[in-house]
Amino acid sequence: MKNQPVDVLIIGAGASGAAIAWSLVETRMHILCLEQGDWIFDKDFPSRRDDYELARYGKFSCDPNVRGLREDYPINADDSPIMPVNYNAVGGSTINYLGHWPRMKPSDFRTRSLDGVAEDWPVDYATLEPFFEENDRIMGVSGLAGNPAYPAYTPPNPPIPIGKLGQTLAKGFNELGWHWWPSDVAILSRDNDGRSKCVNAGTCDLGCAAGAKASTDITYWPMLERAGVELRTGARVREIIVGDDGFAKGVRYHDRDGNVHEQLAEMVVVACNGVGTPRLLLNSVSKLFPDGLANSSGMVGKNLMFHPLSGVTGRFDEPMDGFKGPVACSILSQEFYETDPNRDFVRGYGLHAGRSHPPATYALGGYGVDDPIPWGAEHRKRMDDVFPYIAGLTIVTEDLPEEHNCVTLDPDLTDSDGIPAPKITYKIGENTLKMFAHGEARAAEALLAAGAREIVADGGGRDGKVWRRAGWHQMGTARMGNDPATSVVNGWGRCHDVKNLFIVDASIFVTAGAVNPTSTIQALTLYIGDSIKKNIATLFD
């Protein structure tokens, strides 16, 4: 019967929601997942259509303010140079991410001890290592073993070919003596478990119709449904309910018609991303938690981190075939990832060699941030003499946590059910601007060493002109820690204030690292699930 009490209620069916359900399924508890979006079937992917590139600017945009669908919530980012982006569906943002799959590095968990900044995590890389491996197997990760930048591990599938672009830029790194390695990707290099290998369509962010790119709707959720996990779509959670005893009782949610329901549960798990999770907690006010649920520390919504990025593009004498193949990073250099006392900033950045936009997207100015190429002779010249010959490096910086960077509730803006929308207040730090200056110079150096005839775009990140759509990665707004006065959850995702409430998405990150977070999100989630199982007898003490 609908809305009967359940043992475990998970909010969100994306990367972390699916992983925590998988971890807990062996307990045989009644698990229910509420997802505000719906199933997206491959027949509906824009990549099935000839005009697929135009979908990036409409209903398949990564920006919820552009999509404006009923299942989306608007985001006020007027006070931020970066717009958070996401996707709401079964699979969450794994539907339209690029599948780039680097792990966070051991030093990312110990920045206070090593570099005197931010805080150390209450969990380390070695603890997460077996969960990285389990998740790589389930998602179907491809990569090359032996990367000297990491402790030894072997991805389950061979690497995706790095292509002519990757081979060319690798020569530049070799010339300079800098580290580089083929990128780990959650994209199949060979047929596996009913999924086809990559066909080099380059439509990764518009839905992979071949099923080569791993999204949790085709990896975790089929197994979960066979195991009896209940998934309810079109269910937008309004607030988490807390009883007089201080324990979470369940949630109130809107169905797709806007009707409000109450769902009771013994345990509640939040998996709503680094913006959606603080939004939900701050909207869950009560007599016990007048400032928002689990917010006695005042840290809910604080310390928002992105990965501010910039890019440098070179033009070569030969066509680079950059638009052929998966969009995800081809090769990755972490030469400047760690703190160097000879530089004027702490921590570091990665140089990511991704493939180029396809033709129409390039002509339209990328992802709608830059101006389209003017029509006429200039357009013809750019498409004939520049576009085929370009290759670029993206500088992906490590964002440091700062309390003034935050998510709050907007006093006026709401979603279609009247729930307050999140408001983003964010400023790029001086440390990041110094990284841009250093990183753009090094990127240009690498491109020229690889044979670029000239640098045709230098990013402008050092001038504060970061890419508006750099908000794919939202972290830190409900961070973990051992001290309840300075953190929201403990070392295994349990809220300090509410003992049967857990958070498993990137909001609990203590630091951001300088790599895409999804691999670490899911490994951390599997670790939290394992910890819940080990402590289940005392959860309500």
PDB file of C-alpha atoms in Angstrom, residues 159-310:
ATOM      1  CA  PRO A 159      41.455   2.350 -21.575  1.00  0.00           C
ATOM      2  CA  ILE A 160      39.454   4.265 -24.165  1.00  0.00           C
ATOM      3  CA  PRO A 161      41.799   5.238 -27.061  1.00  0.00           C
ATOM      4  CA  ILE A 162      43.097   8.757 -26.467  1.00  0.00           C
ATOM      5  CA  GLY A 163      42.789   9.692 -30.132  1.00  0.00           C
ATOM      6  CA  LYS A 164      44.940  11.937 -32.275  1.00  0.00           C
ATOM      7  CA  LEU A 165      44.273  14.907 -29.986  1.00  0.00           C
ATOM      8  CA  GLY A 166      45.421  13.024 -26.901  1.00  0.00           C
ATOM      9  CA  GLN A 167      48.490  11.622 -28.634  1.00  0.00           C
ATOM     10  CA  THR A 168      49.495  15.090 -29.807  1.00  0.00           C
ATOM     11  CA  LEU A 169      49.143  16.737 -26.411  1.00  0.00           C
ATOM     12  CA  ALA A 170      50.921  13.835 -24.719  1.00  0.00           C
ATOM     13  CA  LYS A 171      53.965  14.663 -26.857  1.00  0.00           C
ATOM     14  CA  GLY A 172      53.894  18.167 -25.422  1.00  0.00           C
ATOM     15  CA  PHE A 173      53.820  16.877 -21.853  1.00  0.00           C
ATOM     16  CA  ASN A 174      56.641  14.468 -22.671  1.00  0.00           C
ATOM     17  CA  GLU A 175      58.704  17.290 -24.153  1.00  0.00           C
ATOM     18  CA  LEU A 176      58.357  19.221 -20.879  1.00  0.00           C
ATOM     19  CA  GLY A 177      58.835  16.171 -18.648  1.00  0.00           C
ATOM     20  CA  TRP A 178      55.393  16.574 -17.062  1.00  0.00           C
ATOM     21  CA  HIS A 179      53.123  13.828 -15.769  1.00  0.00           C
ATOM     22  CA  TRP A 180      50.214  12.718 -17.926  1.00  0.00           C
ATOM     23  CA  TRP A 181      48.039   9.607 -18.054  1.00  0.00           C
ATOM     24  CA  PRO A 182      45.020   8.356 -20.030  1.00  0.00           C
ATOM     25  CA  SER A 183      41.917   9.354 -18.132  1.00  0.00           C
ATOM     26  CA  ASP A 184      39.780   6.861 -16.275  1.00  0.00           C
ATOM     27  CA  VAL A 185      36.255   7.085 -17.684  1.00  0.00           C
ATOM     28  CA  ALA A 186      32.945   5.478 -16.765  1.00  0.00           C
ATOM     29  CA  ILE A 187      32.591   4.577 -20.448  1.00  0.00           C
ATOM     30  CA  LEU A 188      32.981   1.032 -21.734  1.00  0.00           C
ATOM     31  CA  SER A 189      35.908   0.239 -23.996  1.00  0.00           C
ATOM     32  CA  ARG A 190      34.429  -3.229 -24.617  1.00  0.00           C
ATOM     33  CA  ASP A 191      30.968  -4.791 -24.409  1.00  0.00           C
ATOM     34  CA  ASN A 192      30.131  -5.631 -20.829  1.00  0.00           C
ATOM     35  CA  ASP A 193      27.117  -6.895 -18.848  1.00  0.00           C
ATOM     36  CA  GLY A 194      24.615  -6.230 -21.622  1.00  0.00           C
ATOM     37  CA  ARG A 195      25.976  -2.778 -22.411  1.00  0.00           C
ATOM     38  CA  SER A 196      27.695  -1.901 -25.693  1.00  0.00           C
ATOM     39  CA  LYS A 197      31.146  -0.394 -25.928  1.00  0.00           C
ATOM     40  CA  CYS A 198      31.653   3.245 -26.895  1.00  0.00           C
ATOM     41  CA  VAL A 199      30.839   4.008 -30.545  1.00  0.00           C
ATOM     42  CA  ASN A 200      32.612   7.417 -30.516  1.00  0.00           C
ATOM     43  CA  ALA A 201      29.421   9.379 -31.154  1.00  0.00           C
ATOM     44  CA  GLY A 202      30.526  12.203 -28.846  1.00  0.00           C
ATOM     45  CA  THR A 203      27.017  12.774 -27.469  1.00  0.00           C
ATOM     46  CA  CYS A 204      27.848  11.845 -23.877  1.00  0.00           C
ATOM     47  CA  ASP A 205      26.103  14.809 -22.219  1.00  0.00           C
ATOM     48  CA  LEU A 206      22.925  14.276 -24.270  1.00  0.00           C
ATOM     49  CA  GLY A 207      22.322  10.697 -23.209  1.00  0.00           C
ATOM     50  CA  CYS A 208      24.341   7.711 -24.377  1.00  0.00           C
ATOM     51  CA  ALA A 209      21.956   5.714 -26.563  1.00  0.00           C
ATOM     52  CA  ALA A 210      24.507   2.889 -26.835  1.00  0.00           C
ATOM     53  CA  GLY A 211      24.608   2.481 -23.057  1.00  0.00           C
ATOM     54  CA  ALA A 212      28.408   2.721 -23.053  1.00  0.00           C
ATOM     55  CA  LYS A 213      28.483   5.648 -20.636  1.00  0.00           C
ATOM     56  CA  ALA A 214      27.591   4.535 -17.127  1.00  0.00           C
ATOM     57  CA  SER A 215      24.567   6.205 -15.574  1.00  0.00           C
ATOM     58  CA  THR A 216      22.940   4.702 -12.523  1.00  0.00           C
ATOM     59  CA  ASP A 217      19.638   4.125 -14.320  1.00  0.00           C
ATOM     60  CA  ILE A 218      21.364   1.405 -16.399  1.00  0.00           C
ATOM     61  CA  THR A 219      23.958   0.170 -13.879  1.00  0.00           C
ATOM     62  CA  TYR A 220      22.623   0.156 -10.320  1.00  0.00           C
ATOM     63  CA  TRP A 221      18.868   0.530 -10.774  1.00  0.00           C
ATOM     64  CA  PRO A 222      18.132  -2.628 -12.793  1.00  0.00           C
ATOM     65  CA  MET A 223      19.831  -4.670 -10.038  1.00  0.00           C
ATOM     66  CA  LEU A 224      17.982  -2.744  -7.337  1.00  0.00           C
ATOM     67  CA  GLU A 225      14.592  -3.256  -8.915  1.00  0.00           C
ATOM     68  CA  ARG A 226      15.252  -6.986  -9.284  1.00  0.00           C
ATOM     69  CA  ALA A 227      16.157  -7.035  -5.583  1.00  0.00           C
ATOM     70  CA  GLY A 228      12.840  -5.434  -4.625  1.00  0.00           C
ATOM     71  CA  VAL A 229      13.883  -1.845  -3.920  1.00  0.00           C
ATOM     72  CA  GLU A 230      10.888   0.423  -4.437  1.00  0.00           C
ATOM     73  CA  LEU A 231      11.389   3.513  -6.617  1.00  0.00           C
ATOM     74  CA  ARG A 232       8.724   6.223  -6.712  1.00  0.00           C
ATOM     75  CA  THR A 233       9.221   8.867  -9.401  1.00  0.00           C
ATOM     76  CA  GLY A 234       7.625  12.303  -9.671  1.00  0.00           C
ATOM     77  CA  ALA A 235       7.977  12.615  -5.886  1.00  0.00           C
ATOM     78  CA  ARG A 236       9.484  15.928  -4.747  1.00  0.00           C
ATOM     79  CA  VAL A 237      10.324  15.971  -1.038  1.00  0.00           C
ATOM     80  CA  ARG A 238       9.281  19.179   0.671  1.00  0.00           C
ATOM     81  CA  GLU A 239      10.639  18.557   4.167  1.00  0.00           C
ATOM     82  CA  ILE A 240      11.974  15.909   6.502  1.00  0.00           C
ATOM     83  CA  ILE A 241       9.743  15.353   9.540  1.00  0.00           C
ATOM     84  CA  VAL A 242      11.285  15.092  13.020  1.00  0.00           C
ATOM     85  CA  GLY A 243       9.508  13.785  16.093  1.00  0.00           C
ATOM     86  CA  ASP A 244       9.634  15.204  19.608  1.00  0.00           C
ATOM     87  CA  ASP A 245      12.290  12.604  20.403  1.00  0.00           C
ATOM     88  CA  GLY A 246      14.667  14.210  17.874  1.00  0.00           C
ATOM     89  CA  PHE A 247      14.591  11.305  15.413  1.00  0.00           C
ATOM     90  CA  ALA A 248      13.577  11.644  11.763  1.00  0.00           C
ATOM     91  CA  LYS A 249      10.106  10.176  11.222  1.00  0.00           C
ATOM     92  CA  GLY A 250       9.877  10.470   7.445  1.00  0.00           C
ATOM     93  CA  VAL A 251       9.083  13.131   4.866  1.00  0.00           C
ATOM     94  CA  ARG A 252       6.355  15.195   3.288  1.00  0.00           C
ATOM     95  CA  TYR A 253       6.474  15.148  -0.489  1.00  0.00           C
ATOM     96  CA  HIS A 254       4.531  16.369  -3.517  1.00  0.00           C
ATOM     97  CA  ASP A 255       3.444  13.916  -6.195  1.00  0.00           C
ATOM     98  CA  ARG A 256       3.538  14.916  -9.865  1.00  0.00           C
ATOM     99  CA  ASP A 257       0.089  16.532  -9.501  1.00  0.00           C
ATOM    100  CA  GLY A 258       1.233  18.664  -6.569  1.00  0.00           C
ATOM    101  CA  ASN A 259      -0.655  16.703  -3.900  1.00  0.00           C
ATOM    102  CA  VAL A 260       1.134  16.445  -0.542  1.00  0.00           C
ATOM    103  CA  HIS A 261       1.788  13.030   1.007  1.00  0.00           C
ATOM    104  CA  GLU A 262       3.448  11.890   4.197  1.00  0.00           C
ATOM    105  CA  GLN A 263       5.847   8.958   4.072  1.00  0.00           C
ATOM    106  CA  LEU A 264       7.071   7.490   7.363  1.00  0.00           C
ATOM    107  CA  ALA A 265      10.390   5.670   7.731  1.00  0.00           C
ATOM    108  CA  GLU A 266      12.729   4.271  10.375  1.00  0.00           C
ATOM    109  CA  MET A 267      15.779   5.770   8.647  1.00  0.00           C
ATOM    110  CA  VAL A 268      16.127   8.657   6.184  1.00  0.00           C
ATOM    111  CA  VAL A 269      19.017   9.045   3.731  1.00  0.00           C
ATOM    112  CA  VAL A 270      19.517  12.312   1.818  1.00  0.00           C
ATOM    113  CA  ALA A 271      21.161  12.101  -1.627  1.00  0.00           C
ATOM    114  CA  CYS A 272      20.217  15.400  -3.255  1.00  0.00           C
ATOM    115  CA  ASN A 273      23.621  16.943  -4.230  1.00  0.00           C
ATOM    116  CA  GLY A 274      25.566  19.864  -2.781  1.00  0.00           C
ATOM    117  CA  VAL A 275      22.801  22.387  -3.475  1.00  0.00           C
ATOM    118  CA  GLY A 276      19.661  20.274  -3.115  1.00  0.00           C
ATOM    119  CA  THR A 277      20.649  18.754   0.230  1.00  0.00           C
ATOM    120  CA  PRO A 278      21.200  22.037   2.144  1.00  0.00           C
ATOM    121  CA  ARG A 279      18.060  23.389   0.502  1.00  0.00           C
ATOM    122  CA  LEU A 280      16.035  20.485   1.903  1.00  0.00           C
ATOM    123  CA  LEU A 281      17.618  20.664   5.363  1.00  0.00           C
ATOM    124  CA  LEU A 282      17.133  24.427   5.629  1.00  0.00           C
ATOM    125  CA  ASN A 283      13.500  24.062   4.597  1.00  0.00           C
ATOM    126  CA  SER A 284      12.933  21.347   7.246  1.00  0.00           C
ATOM    127  CA  VAL A 285      12.339  23.641  10.215  1.00  0.00           C
ATOM    128  CA  SER A 286      10.683  22.584  13.446  1.00  0.00           C
ATOM    129  CA  LYS A 287      10.512  23.433  17.128  1.00  0.00           C
ATOM    130  CA  LEU A 288      13.660  21.391  17.714  1.00  0.00           C
ATOM    131  CA  PHE A 289      15.460  22.758  14.634  1.00  0.00           C
ATOM    132  CA  PRO A 290      14.304  26.341  13.997  1.00  0.00           C
ATOM    133  CA  ASP A 291      17.382  27.099  11.857  1.00  0.00           C
ATOM    134  CA  GLY A 292      17.072  24.026   9.680  1.00  0.00           C
ATOM    135  CA  LEU A 293      17.390  20.309  10.290  1.00  0.00           C
ATOM    136  CA  ALA A 294      20.732  19.002  11.597  1.00  0.00           C
ATOM    137  CA  ASN A 295      22.026  22.568  11.740  1.00  0.00           C
ATOM    138  CA  SER A 296      23.079  23.100  15.341  1.00  0.00           C
ATOM    139  CA  SER A 297      26.579  23.808  14.035  1.00  0.00           C
ATOM    140  CA  GLY A 298      25.335  26.453  11.620  1.00  0.00           C
ATOM    141  CA  MET A 299      27.297  24.672   8.881  1.00  0.00           C
ATOM    142  CA  VAL A 300      24.366  23.589   6.702  1.00  0.00           C
ATOM    143  CA  GLY A 301      24.781  25.416   3.408  1.00  0.00           C
ATOM    144  CA  LYS A 302      28.209  26.837   4.305  1.00  0.00           C
ATOM    145  CA  ASN A 303      31.580  26.123   2.615  1.00  0.00           C
ATOM    146  CA  LEU A 304      30.152  25.639  -0.873  1.00  0.00           C
ATOM    147  CA  MET A 305      32.882  24.483  -3.250  1.00  0.00           C
ATOM    148  CA  PHE A 306      32.889  24.201  -7.039  1.00  0.00           C
ATOM    149  CA  HIS A 307      35.705  23.407  -9.426  1.00  0.00           C
ATOM    150  CA  PRO A 308      36.319  26.796 -11.051  1.00  0.00           C
ATOM    151  CA  LEU A 309      37.857  26.198 -14.437  1.00  0.00           C
ATOM    152  CA  SER A 310      39.441  27.983 -17.317  1.00  0.00           C
TER     153      SER A 310
END
